[in-house]
Amino acid sequence: MTKKVKITLTKSVIGASEKQKKVVKALGLRKMHQSVELQDTPHTRGAAAKVSHLVTLEELL
């Protein structure tokens, strides 16, 4: 069974840089309070770390 993480967009990307907006879009997030469940990989963790001030990350079993 693979581990998953739940990433939720908690803050707006209006004031964010273009690079941060692209990272949020690459994670699959478009609207505020939208959540996605992704596999727990170093790539996903790194992308979430780049925009950690905009998202919340939850570990799922």
PDB file of C-alpha atoms in Angstrom:
ATOM      1  CA  MET A   1       0.000   0.000   0.000  1.00  0.00           C
ATOM      2  CA  THR A   2       1.467   3.322  -1.021  1.00  0.00           C
ATOM      3  CA  LYS A   3       1.410   6.331   1.231  1.00  0.00           C
ATOM      4  CA  LYS A   4      -0.541   9.392   0.183  1.00  0.00           C
ATOM      5  CA  VAL A   5      -0.584  13.023   1.181  1.00  0.00           C
ATOM      6  CA  LYS A   6      -3.513  15.413   1.130  1.00  0.00           C
ATOM      7  CA  ILE A   7      -2.580  18.917  -0.002  1.00  0.00           C
ATOM      8  CA  THR A   8      -5.047  21.768   0.512  1.00  0.00           C
ATOM      9  CA  LEU A   9      -4.725  25.294  -0.876  1.00  0.00           C
ATOM     10  CA  THR A  10      -5.342  27.490   2.178  1.00  0.00           C
ATOM     11  CA  LYS A  11      -4.162  30.896   0.975  1.00  0.00           C
ATOM     12  CA  SER A  12      -4.674  32.782  -2.259  1.00  0.00           C
ATOM     13  CA  VAL A  13      -2.049  32.840  -5.009  1.00  0.00           C
ATOM     14  CA  ILE A  14      -2.894  36.435  -5.982  1.00  0.00           C
ATOM     15  CA  GLY A  15       0.239  37.932  -4.421  1.00  0.00           C
ATOM     16  CA  ALA A  16       2.473  34.960  -5.205  1.00  0.00           C
ATOM     17  CA  SER A  17       5.200  34.939  -7.832  1.00  0.00           C
ATOM     18  CA  GLU A  18       4.618  33.346 -11.251  1.00  0.00           C
ATOM     19  CA  LYS A  19       6.865  30.437 -10.289  1.00  0.00           C
ATOM     20  CA  GLN A  20       4.793  29.724  -7.176  1.00  0.00           C
ATOM     21  CA  LYS A  21       1.555  29.940  -9.175  1.00  0.00           C
ATOM     22  CA  LYS A  22       2.909  27.335 -11.601  1.00  0.00           C
ATOM     23  CA  VAL A  23       3.842  25.017  -8.725  1.00  0.00           C
ATOM     24  CA  VAL A  24       0.341  25.279  -7.260  1.00  0.00           C
ATOM     25  CA  LYS A  25      -1.167  24.542 -10.673  1.00  0.00           C
ATOM     26  CA  ALA A  26       1.203  21.583 -11.155  1.00  0.00           C
ATOM     27  CA  LEU A  27      -0.011  20.135  -7.857  1.00  0.00           C
ATOM     28  CA  GLY A  28      -3.528  20.169  -9.311  1.00  0.00           C
ATOM     29  CA  LEU A  29      -4.915  22.990  -7.188  1.00  0.00           C
ATOM     30  CA  ARG A  30      -7.070  25.699  -8.736  1.00  0.00           C
ATOM     31  CA  LYS A  31      -9.426  27.074  -6.080  1.00  0.00           C
ATOM     32  CA  MET A  32      -9.123  28.055  -2.450  1.00  0.00           C
ATOM     33  CA  HIS A  33      -9.784  25.194   0.006  1.00  0.00           C
ATOM     34  CA  GLN A  34      -9.523  22.628  -2.791  1.00  0.00           C
ATOM     35  CA  SER A  35      -7.739  19.427  -1.783  1.00  0.00           C
ATOM     36  CA  VAL A  36      -5.925  16.792  -3.785  1.00  0.00           C
ATOM     37  CA  GLU A  37      -4.581  13.416  -2.717  1.00  0.00           C
ATOM     38  CA  LEU A  38      -1.222  12.596  -4.263  1.00  0.00           C
ATOM     39  CA  GLN A  39       1.324   9.860  -3.751  1.00  0.00           C
ATOM     40  CA  ASP A  40       3.970  10.643  -1.155  1.00  0.00           C
ATOM     41  CA  THR A  41       7.064  11.056  -3.315  1.00  0.00           C
ATOM     42  CA  PRO A  42      10.086  13.335  -2.985  1.00  0.00           C
ATOM     43  CA  HIS A  43       8.797  15.274  -6.006  1.00  0.00           C
ATOM     44  CA  THR A  44       5.440  15.960  -4.335  1.00  0.00           C
ATOM     45  CA  ARG A  45       7.078  16.860  -1.022  1.00  0.00           C
ATOM     46  CA  GLY A  46       9.482  19.244  -2.738  1.00  0.00           C
ATOM     47  CA  ALA A  47       6.715  21.000  -4.652  1.00  0.00           C
ATOM     48  CA  ALA A  48       4.665  21.365  -1.470  1.00  0.00           C
ATOM     49  CA  ALA A  49       7.714  22.749   0.336  1.00  0.00           C
ATOM     50  CA  LYS A  50       8.145  25.443  -2.331  1.00  0.00           C
ATOM     51  CA  VAL A  51       4.673  26.795  -1.567  1.00  0.00           C
ATOM     52  CA  SER A  52       4.403  25.734   2.079  1.00  0.00           C
ATOM     53  CA  HIS A  53       3.104  29.177   3.038  1.00  0.00           C
ATOM     54  CA  LEU A  54       0.107  28.686   0.698  1.00  0.00           C
ATOM     55  CA  VAL A  55      -0.812  25.046   1.346  1.00  0.00           C
ATOM     56  CA  THR A  56      -1.315  22.606   4.193  1.00  0.00           C
ATOM     57  CA  LEU A  57      -0.040  19.059   3.949  1.00  0.00           C
ATOM     58  CA  GLU A  58      -1.637  16.075   5.669  1.00  0.00           C
ATOM     59  CA  GLU A  59      -0.254  12.545   5.694  1.00  0.00           C
ATOM     60  CA  LEU A  60      -2.770   9.795   4.927  1.00  0.00           C
ATOM     61  CA  LEU A  61      -2.401   6.094   5.565  1.00  0.00           C
TER      62      LEU A  61
END
